[in-house]
């Protein structure tokens, strides 16, 4: 039986992406543990805790020094064994890899969730909605602003509004968090209209409606800062993109045939530009999952970005690894889904031309 | 077309666009400022000044605004007045009169004319006494232009002593009591010492928002006794102002101008080195990948995939937390993490198209080597397409460094713009309304970013003819 070329193609892609994912996750494990150096920190920390606990325990006061030392060592080794630290790092790194890949994220070293849980999964799930609320909203908004703004301008090519929009593109060389600082100065510090940061008023309002309004109020500044930063470049890139596609020969032919503008736009311009637009959109969504570390810090928005920052600052390797692994997984899955979509959309791949 | 005429034409078109002209002007100014800094203010000295803490800046006001602020606010904000007995001055009179074999009487008068529209931010007196066993004893008296005369404190001096008038609780209570008695109040009012000492004694003293400065000649009189023959005392009075230099000072009394100045060459070199190195290396990797194909191509593409699946900024953040690099090692790390970036994929697509061109085939047929084809035939053709994105990415790297600094992870020693913003945010400058502290480095960051992006967008139009028509 002959295997259709697209199955071969997809199969090859799956394997490649799988290998890529494994190597990327393993690299993260190495970095997050500083190549085993974090172990040394944890071990010395543990030894210190155990020896102080035993030396300060009145029950062991009378024991000779030799005995106490023995006791400390025994407890220390037991504890090491319990934590799985009795084996060398390189061995454990593969154990970490196995657990990470099976999404068994384990327990954090220091960070706890608001409910007091040490499970990395609980910690991440608690922060995720907060980040999704802010950054997925913002990115979806930005995507549609870019899409429709670009489409509109490509129709108005050469008009004053087009020229203005193009000349605004350099605004986007400044990142969102930086506009955030300015917005805080103007609206929070100077005018006292909006909050400096945070997610909700303190204390949080009781009834759901005013709670939601309070959250919305806190979202205004971060969302606006990103809109200012990235709208102009989004519109510019899409406009150029549509202009390039609308100067293709087959569009000219369609115009010559006298097809209506709307039809040309939908069938001859939007259709072939769809795959790259879908790719862009899905990758932006995935990227928004990681939040934005600096923006979240500036606005004290305790989402995934701040969690990552805290975890990295406190050498909490399981949380760091958990976040990167989930991100890598989502990205890999998205790429695979995109590949499948391309097979459906693009006849060249289906027929094995690529 | 020769290279020279081609370059000439490029520059002509470049300046045809007004935005590129504006960008180049800003960039030239920034470069000029950077060169000026490097030439006139050695880095070692700047680092020494920046990291010295409060020690060497004790005569500077804290949180002082830049002097040009008067252009917007008008008025005559107080400047720092320093009087000392160790330097010759008409305004400082010091007499020591022996009154017995060992004992002598000392009197120091320090006068200054105060014509400013606001109160000083602080008043400190520093003493330097020399004696063997018996400490000198001094009275500190404040004499206002209207003749009011207050004994602030009697002090037994140590060898190196100081009297922080604004922060001294005893003095504060003493002055508050005086106001209470004068106006017959039931409660002791809250009065800042520098307010009392520089106001006419009327009801306005009680209003914490009123500014009613008594202008004229003030005198600080210090009288007392030295109990040893060889004993001596030197005094320095510092009346701190509210403006300082062209950039103001921070919470540690450091002039912010140090970091504003040295931030410029650091930001420029960081941004430009990162952008150019990454752009060129990505291009070369892409060229090799596209030209050789096969196993090499696969390998390079897989490395790029792995790199792309890792989130760049979080990984960079983690590495800088663990190893606390200085800024140049950080630069190397940024480059290392970026050389297998998206650029490799994009440029490879360009090279793949180019590989099939007839002139490359011609080169192959006369036996040109692989390296010759890559560096003499492929790269020069693609380079113009890549230059705009290199220029555009400079701003990204400048802000990357700033972002790390704002998170507190930059080079702790280097005086950079991002570090100033970080200091300001950590000190709550936005809550305290100390906007100048954030806005000065921010303005320079914005100018740098805008300059590079104005030039970059124009270059894009010039080098991509397809874009130019649009």
CSV table of C-alpha atoms in Angstrom, one decimal, chain A:
chain,number,residue,atom,x,y,z
A,1,UNK,CA,0.0,0.0,0.0
A,2,UNK,CA,1.4,3.4,-0.9
A,3,UNK,CA,1.3,6.0,1.9
A,4,UNK,CA,-0.1,9.3,0.7
A,5,UNK,CA,2.6,12.0,0.6
A,6,UNK,CA,0.8,14.2,3.1
A,7,UNK,CA,0.7,11.5,5.7
A,8,UNK,CA,4.4,11.0,5.3
A,9,UNK,CA,4.9,14.7,5.6
A,10,UNK,CA,2.8,15.0,8.7
A,11,UNK,CA,4.4,12.0,10.3
A,12,UNK,CA,7.8,13.4,9.7
A,13,UNK,CA,6.7,16.7,11.2
A,14,UNK,CA,5.3,15.1,14.3
A,15,UNK,CA,8.5,13.2,15.0
A,16,UNK,CA,10.6,16.3,14.4
A,17,UNK,CA,8.4,18.5,16.7
A,18,UNK,CA,8.4,15.8,19.3
A,19,UNK,CA,12.2,15.6,19.4
A,20,UNK,CA,12.4,19.3,19.4
A,21,UNK,CA,10.1,19.5,22.3
A,22,UNK,CA,12.1,16.9,24.3
A,23,UNK,CA,15.4,18.7,23.8
A,24,UNK,CA,13.9,22.1,24.6
A,25,UNK,CA,12.4,20.8,27.8
A,26,UNK,CA,15.6,19.1,28.8
A,27,UNK,CA,17.5,22.3,28.2
A,28,UNK,CA,15.1,24.2,30.4
A,29,UNK,CA,15.6,21.6,33.2
A,30,UNK,CA,19.4,22.1,32.9
A,31,UNK,CA,19.0,25.9,33.0
A,32,UNK,CA,16.4,26.0,35.7
A,33,UNK,CA,18.6,23.8,38.0
A,34,UNK,CA,21.7,25.7,36.9
A,35,UNK,CA,23.2,22.4,35.8
A,36,UNK,CA,22.7,20.9,39.3
A,37,UNK,CA,23.8,23.9,41.2
A,38,UNK,CA,20.4,24.5,42.7
A,39,UNK,CA,20.7,21.1,44.3
A,40,UNK,CA,23.7,22.3,46.3
A,41,UNK,CA,21.8,25.3,47.5
A,42,UNK,CA,18.9,23.1,48.6
A,43,UNK,CA,21.2,20.5,50.2
A,44,UNK,CA,23.1,23.0,52.3
A,45,UNK,CA,19.8,24.7,53.3
A,46,UNK,CA,18.5,21.3,54.4
A,47,UNK,CA,21.6,20.4,56.4
A,48,UNK,CA,21.4,23.7,58.1
A,49,UNK,CA,17.8,23.3,59.0
A,50,UNK,CA,18.2,19.8,60.3
A,51,UNK,CA,21.3,20.5,62.4
A,52,UNK,CA,19.8,23.6,64.0
A,53,UNK,CA,16.6,21.7,64.7
A,54,UNK,CA,18.5,18.9,66.4
A,55,UNK,CA,20.9,21.0,68.3
A,56,UNK,CA,18.1,23.2,69.7
A,57,UNK,CA,16.0,20.2,70.6
A,58,UNK,CA,16.1,20.0,74.5
A,59,UNK,CA,15.5,16.2,74.3
A,60,UNK,CA,19.0,15.8,72.8
A,61,UNK,CA,20.7,18.3,75.1
A,62,UNK,CA,22.6,15.7,77.2
A,63,UNK,CA,23.9,13.6,74.2
A,64,UNK,CA,27.7,13.7,73.4
A,65,UNK,CA,28.7,15.7,70.3
A,66,UNK,CA,29.6,12.5,68.5
A,67,UNK,CA,26.0,11.2,68.9
A,68,UNK,CA,24.4,14.4,67.8
A,69,UNK,CA,26.6,14.5,64.7
A,70,UNK,CA,25.5,11.0,63.9
A,71,UNK,CA,21.9,11.9,64.4
A,72,UNK,CA,22.2,14.9,62.2
A,73,UNK,CA,23.8,12.8,59.4
A,74,UNK,CA,21.2,10.1,59.6
A,75,UNK,CA,18.3,12.5,59.5
A,76,UNK,CA,19.9,14.4,56.6
A,77,UNK,CA,20.4,11.3,54.5
A,78,UNK,CA,16.9,10.1,55.2
A,79,UNK,CA,15.6,13.5,54.1
A,80,UNK,CA,17.8,13.5,51.0
A,81,UNK,CA,16.5,10.1,50.1
A,82,UNK,CA,12.9,11.3,50.6
A,83,UNK,CA,13.5,14.2,48.3
A,84,UNK,CA,15.2,11.9,45.8
A,85,UNK,CA,18.5,13.8,46.1
A,86,UNK,CA,20.6,10.7,46.9
A,87,UNK,CA,21.2,10.1,43.2
A,88,UNK,CA,23.4,12.2,41.0
A,89,UNK,CA,21.9,15.2,39.2
A,90,UNK,CA,22.3,13.8,35.7
A,91,UNK,CA,20.3,10.8,36.6
A,92,UNK,CA,17.6,12.9,38.2
A,93,UNK,CA,17.5,15.3,35.3
A,94,UNK,CA,16.2,12.5,33.2
A,95,UNK,CA,13.6,11.7,35.8
A,96,UNK,CA,12.6,15.3,35.8
A,97,UNK,CA,12.3,15.2,32.0
A,98,UNK,CA,10.1,12.1,32.2
A,99,UNK,CA,7.8,13.7,34.7
A,100,UNK,CA,7.8,17.0,32.8
A,101,UNK,CA,6.9,15.4,29.6
A,102,UNK,CA,4.1,13.4,31.2
A,103,UNK,CA,2.9,16.7,32.7
A,104,UNK,CA,3.5,15.4,36.2
A,105,UNK,CA,4.5,18.8,37.4
A,106,UNK,CA,5.1,17.8,41.1
A,107,UNK,CA,5.4,20.2,44.0
A,108,UNK,CA,7.0,23.6,44.2
A,109,UNK,CA,10.0,24.3,46.5
A,110,UNK,CA,8.8,27.6,48.0
A,111,UNK,CA,6.0,29.2,46.2
A,112,UNK,CA,2.4,28.4,47.3
A,113,UNK,CA,-0.9,29.1,45.7
A,114,UNK,CA,-3.4,31.5,47.4
A,115,UNK,CA,-5.1,28.5,48.8
A,116,UNK,CA,-1.8,27.3,50.3
A,117,UNK,CA,-1.2,24.5,48.0
A,118,UNK,CA,2.3,23.4,46.9
A,119,UNK,CA,1.2,21.7,43.7
A,120,UNK,CA,2.7,23.3,40.7
A,121,UNK,CA,-0.5,22.5,38.7
A,122,UNK,CA,-2.7,24.3,41.2
A,123,UNK,CA,-0.4,27.3,41.4
A,124,UNK,CA,-0.3,27.7,37.6
A,125,UNK,CA,-4.1,27.1,37.2
A,126,UNK,CA,-4.7,29.8,39.8
A,127,UNK,CA,-2.7,32.4,37.9
A,128,UNK,CA,-3.6,31.4,34.4
A,129,UNK,CA,-7.1,33.0,34.2
A,130,UNK,CA,-5.7,36.3,35.4
A,131,UNK,CA,-3.1,36.4,32.6
A,132,UNK,CA,-5.5,35.1,30.0
A,133,UNK,CA,-8.0,37.8,31.0
A,134,UNK,CA,-5.5,40.6,30.4
A,135,UNK,CA,-3.2,39.5,27.7
A,136,UNK,CA,-5.4,37.3,25.6
A,137,UNK,CA,-8.0,40.0,25.5
A,138,UNK,CA,-5.3,42.5,24.6
A,139,UNK,CA,-3.8,40.3,21.9
A,140,UNK,CA,-7.2,39.5,20.3
A,141,UNK,CA,-8.0,43.2,20.3
A,142,UNK,CA,-4.7,44.0,18.7
A,143,UNK,CA,-5.1,41.2,16.1
A,144,UNK,CA,-8.5,42.5,14.9
A,145,UNK,CA,-7.3,46.2,15.0
A,146,UNK,CA,-4.4,45.2,12.8
A,147,UNK,CA,-6.6,43.1,10.5
A,148,UNK,CA,-9.4,45.5,9.9
A,149,UNK,CA,-7.2,48.6,10.1
A,150,UNK,CA,-4.8,47.1,7.6
A,151,UNK,CA,-7.6,46.1,5.3
A,152,UNK,CA,-9.2,49.5,5.5
A,153,UNK,CA,-5.9,51.3,4.8
A,154,UNK,CA,-5.0,49.0,1.9
A,155,UNK,CA,-8.2,50.3,0.3
A,156,UNK,CA,-7.4,53.9,1.1
A,157,UNK,CA,-3.8,53.5,-0.1
A,158,UNK,CA,-2.2,56.9,-0.6
A,159,UNK,CA,-4.9,58.9,1.2
A,160,UNK,CA,-4.0,61.2,4.1
A,161,UNK,CA,-5.2,58.7,6.7
A,162,UNK,CA,-3.0,56.1,5.2
A,163,UNK,CA,0.0,58.4,5.4
A,164,UNK,CA,-0.8,59.3,9.0
A,165,UNK,CA,-1.1,55.6,10.0
A,166,UNK,CA,2.2,54.7,8.3
A,167,UNK,CA,4.0,57.6,10.0
A,168,UNK,CA,2.8,56.3,13.3
A,169,UNK,CA,4.5,53.0,12.9
A,170,UNK,CA,7.7,54.1,14.8
A,171,UNK,CA,5.6,54.4,17.9
A,172,UNK,CA,5.8,50.6,18.1
A,173,UNK,CA,9.6,50.7,18.6
A,174,UNK,CA,8.7,51.4,22.2
A,175,UNK,CA,7.5,48.4,24.2
A,176,UNK,CA,4.1,48.3,25.9
A,177,UNK,CA,5.4,48.3,29.5
A,178,UNK,CA,7.2,51.6,28.7
A,179,UNK,CA,4.0,53.3,27.7
A,180,UNK,CA,2.6,51.7,30.9
A,181,UNK,CA,5.0,53.8,33.0
A,182,UNK,CA,3.8,57.0,31.2
A,183,UNK,CA,0.1,56.1,31.6
A,184,UNK,CA,0.6,55.5,35.3
A,185,UNK,CA,2.2,58.9,35.7
A,186,UNK,CA,-0.6,60.6,33.9
A,187,UNK,CA,-3.7,58.8,35.0
A,188,UNK,CA,-2.8,57.3,38.3
A,189,UNK,CA,-0.2,59.6,39.8
A,190,UNK,CA,-1.2,63.0,38.4
A,191,UNK,CA,-4.9,62.8,37.6
A,192,UNK,CA,-5.8,60.2,40.2
A,193,UNK,CA,-8.4,58.8,37.8
A,194,UNK,CA,-7.3,55.1,37.6
A,195,UNK,CA,-5.4,52.7,39.9
A,196,UNK,CA,-1.6,52.4,39.8
A,197,UNK,CA,-1.9,48.6,39.4
A,198,UNK,CA,-3.2,45.4,40.9
A,199,UNK,CA,-6.1,43.4,39.7
A,200,UNK,CA,-9.0,44.5,41.9
A,201,UNK,CA,-9.6,47.1,44.6
A,202,UNK,CA,-8.6,46.3,48.1
A,203,UNK,CA,-10.7,45.1,49.8
A,204,UNK,CA,-12.4,43.4,46.9
A,205,UNK,CA,-16.1,44.5,46.4
A,206,UNK,CA,-18.6,41.9,47.6
A,207,UNK,CA,-21.1,41.7,44.8
A,208,UNK,CA,-20.0,40.2,41.4
A,209,UNK,CA,-21.0,43.2,39.3
A,210,UNK,CA,-18.9,45.8,41.1
A,211,UNK,CA,-16.1,43.2,41.3
A,212,UNK,CA,-16.1,42.9,37.6
A,213,UNK,CA,-16.2,46.6,37.2
A,214,UNK,CA,-13.3,47.0,39.5
A,215,UNK,CA,-11.3,44.5,37.5
A,216,UNK,CA,-12.2,46.3,34.3
A,217,UNK,CA,-11.0,49.5,35.8
A,218,UNK,CA,-7.7,47.9,36.7
A,219,UNK,CA,-7.4,46.6,33.1
A,220,UNK,CA,-7.8,49.9,31.4
A,221,UNK,CA,-4.2,51.1,31.8
A,222,UNK,CA,-2.3,47.9,30.9
A,223,UNK,CA,-4.6,47.2,27.9
A,224,UNK,CA,-4.2,50.8,26.7
A,225,UNK,CA,-0.5,50.7,27.0
A,226,UNK,CA,-0.3,47.7,24.8
A,227,UNK,CA,-2.8,49.1,22.3
A,228,UNK,CA,-0.7,52.3,21.9
A,229,UNK,CA,2.5,50.3,21.6
A,230,UNK,CA,1.4,47.6,19.1
A,231,UNK,CA,-1.6,48.9,17.1
A,232,UNK,CA,0.4,51.0,14.7
A,233,UNK,CA,2.9,48.3,13.7
A,234,UNK,CA,0.1,45.7,13.5
A,235,UNK,CA,-1.9,48.0,11.1
A,236,UNK,CA,1.3,48.8,9.1
A,237,UNK,CA,2.4,45.2,8.7
A,238,UNK,CA,-1.1,44.0,7.6
A,239,UNK,CA,-1.6,47.0,5.3
A,240,UNK,CA,1.7,46.3,3.5
A,241,UNK,CA,0.8,42.6,3.4
A,242,UNK,CA,-2.6,43.2,1.8
A,243,UNK,CA,-1.2,45.7,-0.6
A,244,UNK,CA,1.4,43.1,-1.8
A,245,UNK,CA,-1.3,40.5,-2.3
A,246,UNK,CA,-3.6,43.0,-4.1
A,247,UNK,CA,-1.0,43.7,-6.7
A,248,UNK,CA,-0.8,40.1,-7.8
A,249,UNK,CA,-1.7,39.3,-11.4
A,250,UNK,CA,-4.8,37.3,-10.6
A,251,UNK,CA,-6.3,40.2,-8.7
A,252,UNK,CA,-5.7,42.4,-11.7
A,253,UNK,CA,-7.4,39.8,-13.9
A,254,UNK,CA,-10.4,39.7,-11.5
A,255,UNK,CA,-10.6,43.5,-11.6
A,256,UNK,CA,-10.5,43.4,-15.4
A,257,UNK,CA,-13.3,40.9,-15.4
A,258,UNK,CA,-15.3,43.5,-13.5
A,259,UNK,CA,-15.9,41.5,-10.4
A,260,UNK,CA,-17.4,43.5,-7.5
A,261,UNK,CA,-14.9,44.9,-5.0
A,262,UNK,CA,-16.2,43.0,-2.1
A,263,UNK,CA,-15.9,39.7,-3.9
A,264,UNK,CA,-12.3,40.5,-5.0
A,265,UNK,CA,-11.4,41.4,-1.5
A,266,UNK,CA,-12.9,38.2,0.0
A,267,UNK,CA,-12.0,35.6,-2.5
A,268,UNK,CA,-8.8,36.9,-4.2
A,269,UNK,CA,-7.1,38.8,-1.4
A,270,UNK,CA,-8.2,37.4,1.9
A,271,UNK,CA,-8.3,33.8,0.9
A,272,UNK,CA,-4.6,33.4,-0.1
A,273,UNK,CA,-3.5,35.5,2.9
A,274,UNK,CA,-5.4,33.3,5.3
A,275,UNK,CA,-2.7,30.8,6.2
A,276,UNK,CA,-0.1,33.3,7.4
A,277,UNK,CA,-2.8,35.2,9.2
A,278,UNK,CA,-4.0,32.1,11.1
A,279,UNK,CA,-0.4,31.3,12.0
A,280,UNK,CA,0.2,34.8,13.3
A,281,UNK,CA,-3.0,34.7,15.3
A,282,UNK,CA,-2.5,31.3,16.9
A,283,UNK,CA,1.2,32.0,17.8
A,284,UNK,CA,0.2,35.3,19.4
A,285,UNK,CA,-2.4,33.6,21.5
A,286,UNK,CA,0.1,31.0,22.7
A,287,UNK,CA,2.7,33.7,23.4
A,288,UNK,CA,0.1,35.7,25.4
A,289,UNK,CA,-0.2,32.6,27.7
A,290,UNK,CA,3.2,33.4,29.2
A,291,UNK,CA,1.9,36.8,30.0
A,292,UNK,CA,4.4,39.7,29.9
A,293,UNK,CA,6.8,39.7,32.7
A,294,UNK,CA,7.7,43.4,32.6
A,295,UNK,CA,4.2,44.7,32.1
A,296,UNK,CA,2.9,42.5,34.9
A,297,UNK,CA,5.6,43.8,37.2
A,298,UNK,CA,5.0,47.4,36.3
A,299,UNK,CA,1.2,47.0,36.9
A,300,UNK,CA,1.6,44.5,39.7
A,301,UNK,CA,-0.7,42.2,37.8
A,302,UNK,CA,-0.1,38.8,39.5
A,303,UNK,CA,-0.4,36.5,36.5
A,304,UNK,CA,1.8,34.0,34.9
A,305,UNK,CA,4.5,36.5,34.1
A,306,UNK,CA,4.9,37.6,37.7
A,307,UNK,CA,4.8,34.0,38.8
A,308,UNK,CA,7.7,33.2,36.5
A,309,UNK,CA,9.6,36.1,37.8
A,310,UNK,CA,9.0,35.1,41.5
A,311,UNK,CA,9.8,31.5,40.8
A,312,UNK,CA,13.1,32.4,39.0
A,313,UNK,CA,14.0,34.8,41.7
A,314,UNK,CA,13.5,32.2,44.4
A,315,UNK,CA,15.2,29.4,42.5
A,316,UNK,CA,11.9,27.5,42.5
A,317,UNK,CA,12.9,25.1,39.6
A,318,UNK,CA,9.7,23.0,39.5
A,319,UNK,CA,7.5,26.0,38.9
A,320,UNK,CA,9.8,27.4,36.3
A,321,UNK,CA,10.0,24.1,34.5
A,322,UNK,CA,6.3,23.6,34.8
A,323,UNK,CA,5.6,27.0,33.1
A,324,UNK,CA,8.1,26.4,30.3
A,325,UNK,CA,6.9,22.9,29.7
A,326,UNK,CA,3.3,23.9,29.4
A,327,UNK,CA,4.3,26.7,27.1
A,328,UNK,CA,6.4,24.4,24.9
A,329,UNK,CA,3.7,21.9,24.8
A,330,UNK,CA,1.1,24.4,23.7
A,331,UNK,CA,3.4,25.8,21.1
A,332,UNK,CA,4.2,22.3,19.7
A,333,UNK,CA,0.6,21.3,19.6
A,334,UNK,CA,-0.3,24.6,17.9
A,335,UNK,CA,2.4,24.0,15.3
A,336,UNK,CA,1.1,20.5,14.6
A,337,UNK,CA,-2.5,21.7,14.3
A,338,UNK,CA,-1.3,24.5,11.9
A,339,UNK,CA,0.5,21.8,9.8
A,340,UNK,CA,-2.7,19.9,9.5
A,341,UNK,CA,-4.6,23.0,8.6
A,342,UNK,CA,-2.0,23.8,5.9
A,343,UNK,CA,-2.4,20.3,4.5
A,344,UNK,CA,-6.1,21.0,4.2
A,345,UNK,CA,-5.7,24.5,2.9
A,346,UNK,CA,-2.6,24.3,0.7
A,347,UNK,CA,-2.9,21.8,-2.3
A,348,UNK,CA,0.9,22.0,-2.9
A,349,UNK,CA,1.6,20.2,0.4
A,350,UNK,CA,-1.3,17.8,-0.1
A,351,UNK,CA,0.1,16.7,-3.4
A,352,UNK,CA,3.6,16.3,-2.0
A,353,UNK,CA,5.2,19.2,-3.9
A,354,UNK,CA,6.9,20.3,-0.7
